[in-house]
Amino acid sequence: MTTNNSPQNARKEGRRAMSTPPVVPQQAWEAAHEQLLVKEKAMTRARDALAAERRRMPWLAVEKPYVFDGPEGKASLLDLFAGRRQLIVYRAFFEPGVHGWPEHACIGCSLGADQVSHLAHLNARDTTLVYASRAPQADIVRLKARMGWERIPWYTITDSFDADFGVDEWHGHNAFIRDGDRVFRTGFINGRGDEAMGTVWSYLDMTALGRQESWEDSPQGYPQTRPYKWWNWHELYVPGAAVDPEWDRVSEAGEAAFREKHDD
């Protein structure tokens, strides 16, 4: 079934007529697309440059011993890393006083949780994502099961963590890195910046180490591997495993195309 959005029909139905773009032949459409593509590529390069700047942000040492409640009891900020080198903490609003409580978390935070990609890919880059709210663990477990968010590690804030990291009144993502047992804050994204979050790429781009791929402009000594080569099906990641020979062959072509487009 199609809908006729003509001005005449809009007036009959009491709707405001849409001022739509012109309908053109294929050649004209492709020419317009090529013009737009120039700007899209410029935006991609600008996004890459911004991520490179993030990787050069100074680090802030975290000295306070923050404590969270988790599925297995008390947990420190260091525990939230789950043994990995990097950590992203999203402050989700699920607690008394928030619209939707106790059946739901904040509508916006819930929409964000629905976007979270499979975390195995992020974990493969030595990075952990967790959510943190002030709701008790029993309510968080219930919410995760109801909404299909079981794969998202979700902790309860018990102290001033949210106030200290700018997320006591509004949502936001804080990025951290650890050097042994020392933890450092490396990045912060909130407001409309959170709209882009959810993919493995958006998470990695906000971290101190980035995507850890050889094409990136990163400081000397940062971990980097060739693009495509580290990818795998989410249930088959094995640390240090050799690349599947068939994927190695297929990804060679993909990497060549990536280099051509990236250098374009």
Short mmCIF file of N, CA, C and O in Angstrom, two decimals, residues 181-227:
data_model
loop_
_atom_site.label_atom_id
_atom_site.label_comp_id
_atom_site.label_asym_id
_atom_site.label_seq_id
_atom_site.Cartn_x
_atom_site.Cartn_y
_atom_site.Cartn_z
N ASP A 181 47.25 -1.72 38.51
CA ASP A 181 46.13 -1.42 39.40
C ASP A 181 45.78 0.06 39.42
O ASP A 181 44.86 0.46 40.12
N ARG A 182 46.49 0.86 38.65
CA ARG A 182 46.20 2.29 38.58
C ARG A 182 45.17 2.56 37.49
O ARG A 182 45.27 2.03 36.37
N VAL A 183 44.18 3.39 37.80
CA VAL A 183 43.10 3.69 36.87
C VAL A 183 43.13 5.17 36.50
O VAL A 183 43.36 6.04 37.36
N PHE A 184 42.90 5.47 35.23
CA PHE A 184 42.93 6.84 34.73
C PHE A 184 41.66 7.10 33.91
O PHE A 184 41.21 6.25 33.14
N ARG A 185 41.12 8.30 34.08
CA ARG A 185 40.01 8.74 33.23
C ARG A 185 40.60 9.31 31.95
O ARG A 185 41.48 10.16 31.97
N THR A 186 40.08 8.85 30.79
CA THR A 186 40.66 9.27 29.52
C THR A 186 39.69 9.98 28.59
O THR A 186 40.12 10.64 27.65
N GLY A 187 38.38 9.85 28.83
CA GLY A 187 37.43 10.48 27.92
C GLY A 187 36.04 10.60 28.52
O GLY A 187 35.70 9.91 29.48
N PHE A 188 35.24 11.48 27.92
CA PHE A 188 33.88 11.70 28.40
C PHE A 188 33.02 12.18 27.23
O PHE A 188 33.40 13.11 26.51
N ILE A 189 31.88 11.51 27.02
CA ILE A 189 30.91 11.90 26.00
C ILE A 189 29.54 11.92 26.64
O ILE A 189 29.15 10.96 27.32
N ASN A 190 28.79 13.01 26.44
CA ASN A 190 27.42 13.06 26.98
C ASN A 190 26.54 13.87 26.03
O ASN A 190 26.95 14.20 24.92
N GLY A 191 25.34 14.22 26.48
CA GLY A 191 24.43 15.00 25.66
C GLY A 191 24.16 14.33 24.32
O GLY A 191 23.99 13.12 24.23
N ARG A 192 24.16 15.10 23.26
CA ARG A 192 23.88 14.55 21.94
C ARG A 192 24.98 13.62 21.45
O ARG A 192 24.78 12.81 20.54
N GLY A 193 26.16 13.72 22.07
CA GLY A 193 27.22 12.79 21.72
C GLY A 193 26.83 11.35 21.98
O GLY A 193 27.29 10.43 21.29
N ASP A 194 25.96 11.14 22.97
CA ASP A 194 25.50 9.78 23.27
C ASP A 194 24.64 9.19 22.17
O ASP A 194 24.47 7.97 22.10
N GLU A 195 24.09 10.03 21.30
CA GLU A 195 23.23 9.52 20.23
C GLU A 195 23.97 8.57 19.29
O GLU A 195 23.37 7.67 18.72
N ALA A 196 25.28 8.80 19.13
CA ALA A 196 26.05 7.98 18.20
C ALA A 196 26.55 6.69 18.82
O ALA A 196 27.08 5.82 18.12
N MET A 197 26.39 6.53 20.14
CA MET A 197 26.96 5.39 20.82
C MET A 197 26.12 4.13 20.59
O MET A 197 24.92 4.20 20.34
N GLY A 198 26.76 2.99 20.68
CA GLY A 198 26.07 1.72 20.52
C GLY A 198 26.83 0.73 19.67
O GLY A 198 26.74 -0.48 19.89
N THR A 199 27.60 1.21 18.68
CA THR A 199 28.37 0.31 17.84
C THR A 199 29.76 0.10 18.44
O THR A 199 30.26 0.91 19.21
N VAL A 200 30.39 -0.99 18.03
CA VAL A 200 31.75 -1.24 18.50
C VAL A 200 32.67 -0.10 18.09
O VAL A 200 33.59 0.29 18.81
N TRP A 201 32.40 0.52 16.92
CA TRP A 201 33.26 1.59 16.42
C TRP A 201 33.11 2.86 17.26
O TRP A 201 34.10 3.52 17.58
N SER A 202 31.87 3.22 17.60
CA SER A 202 31.68 4.45 18.38
C SER A 202 32.28 4.31 19.76
O SER A 202 32.85 5.27 20.30
N TYR A 203 32.18 3.11 20.35
CA TYR A 203 32.80 2.91 21.66
C TYR A 203 34.32 3.00 21.57
O TYR A 203 34.97 3.70 22.35
N LEU A 204 34.91 2.29 20.61
CA LEU A 204 36.36 2.29 20.51
C LEU A 204 36.91 3.68 20.18
O LEU A 204 37.97 4.07 20.66
N ASP A 205 36.17 4.43 19.36
CA ASP A 205 36.65 5.76 18.97
C ASP A 205 36.72 6.73 20.15
O ASP A 205 37.40 7.75 20.05
N MET A 206 36.02 6.44 21.25
CA MET A 206 36.09 7.35 22.39
C MET A 206 37.14 6.93 23.40
O MET A 206 37.35 7.61 24.40
N THR A 207 37.81 5.80 23.15
CA THR A 207 38.78 5.31 24.12
C THR A 207 40.18 5.85 23.85
O THR A 207 40.48 6.36 22.77
N ALA A 208 41.05 5.67 24.83
CA ALA A 208 42.43 6.15 24.72
C ALA A 208 43.20 5.39 23.64
O ALA A 208 44.10 5.96 23.01
N LEU A 209 42.87 4.12 23.41
CA LEU A 209 43.61 3.31 22.45
C LEU A 209 42.94 3.25 21.09
O LEU A 209 43.54 2.76 20.12
N GLY A 210 41.71 3.73 20.99
CA GLY A 210 41.01 3.75 19.71
C GLY A 210 40.67 2.36 19.21
O GLY A 210 40.51 1.42 19.98
N ARG A 211 40.56 2.23 17.90
CA ARG A 211 40.22 0.93 17.30
C ARG A 211 41.41 -0.02 17.28
O ARG A 211 41.27 -1.19 16.98
N GLN A 212 42.59 0.52 17.54
CA GLN A 212 43.83 -0.27 17.61
C GLN A 212 44.13 -0.92 16.26
O GLN A 212 44.54 -2.08 16.19
N GLU A 213 43.90 -0.15 15.20
CA GLU A 213 44.17 -0.63 13.85
C GLU A 213 45.28 0.21 13.22
O GLU A 213 45.45 1.39 13.52
N SER A 214 46.01 -0.43 12.30
CA SER A 214 47.26 0.14 11.79
C SER A 214 47.08 1.42 10.99
O SER A 214 48.03 2.19 10.83
N TRP A 215 45.88 1.69 10.48
CA TRP A 215 45.67 2.91 9.69
C TRP A 215 45.49 4.15 10.56
O TRP A 215 45.59 5.27 10.07
N GLU A 216 45.23 3.96 11.86
CA GLU A 216 44.91 5.09 12.73
C GLU A 216 46.14 5.94 13.05
O GLU A 216 47.26 5.43 13.16
N ASP A 217 45.89 7.22 13.24
CA ASP A 217 46.93 8.15 13.69
C ASP A 217 46.96 8.10 15.21
O ASP A 217 46.17 8.76 15.88
N SER A 218 47.86 7.28 15.74
CA SER A 218 47.97 7.10 17.18
C SER A 218 49.39 7.39 17.64
O SER A 218 50.34 7.31 16.86
N PRO A 219 49.58 7.73 18.91
CA PRO A 219 50.93 7.93 19.44
C PRO A 219 51.78 6.67 19.28
O PRO A 219 51.26 5.56 19.22
N GLN A 220 53.07 6.86 19.23
CA GLN A 220 54.00 5.76 19.04
C GLN A 220 53.86 4.72 20.16
O GLN A 220 53.71 5.06 21.32
N GLY A 221 53.88 3.46 19.77
CA GLY A 221 53.82 2.39 20.74
C GLY A 221 52.43 1.91 21.09
O GLY A 221 52.28 0.92 21.83
N TYR A 222 51.39 2.57 20.58
CA TYR A 222 50.03 2.12 20.86
C TYR A 222 49.78 0.78 20.17
O TYR A 222 50.28 0.54 19.07
N PRO A 223 48.99 -0.10 20.79
CA PRO A 223 48.71 -1.40 20.15
C PRO A 223 47.92 -1.21 18.87
O PRO A 223 46.92 -0.49 18.85
N GLN A 224 48.37 -1.83 17.80
CA GLN A 224 47.68 -1.74 16.52
C GLN A 224 47.83 -3.05 15.75
O GLN A 224 48.90 -3.65 15.73
N THR A 225 46.76 -3.47 15.12
CA THR A 225 46.79 -4.61 14.22
C THR A 225 46.12 -4.20 12.92
O THR A 225 45.47 -3.16 12.83
N ARG A 226 46.24 -5.04 11.91
CA ARG A 226 45.65 -4.72 10.62
C ARG A 226 44.13 -4.75 10.71
O ARG A 226 43.56 -5.59 11.41
N PRO A 227 43.46 -3.84 10.00
CA PRO A 227 41.99 -3.86 10.00
C PRO A 227 41.47 -5.16 9.39
O PRO A 227 42.15 -5.81 8.60
#
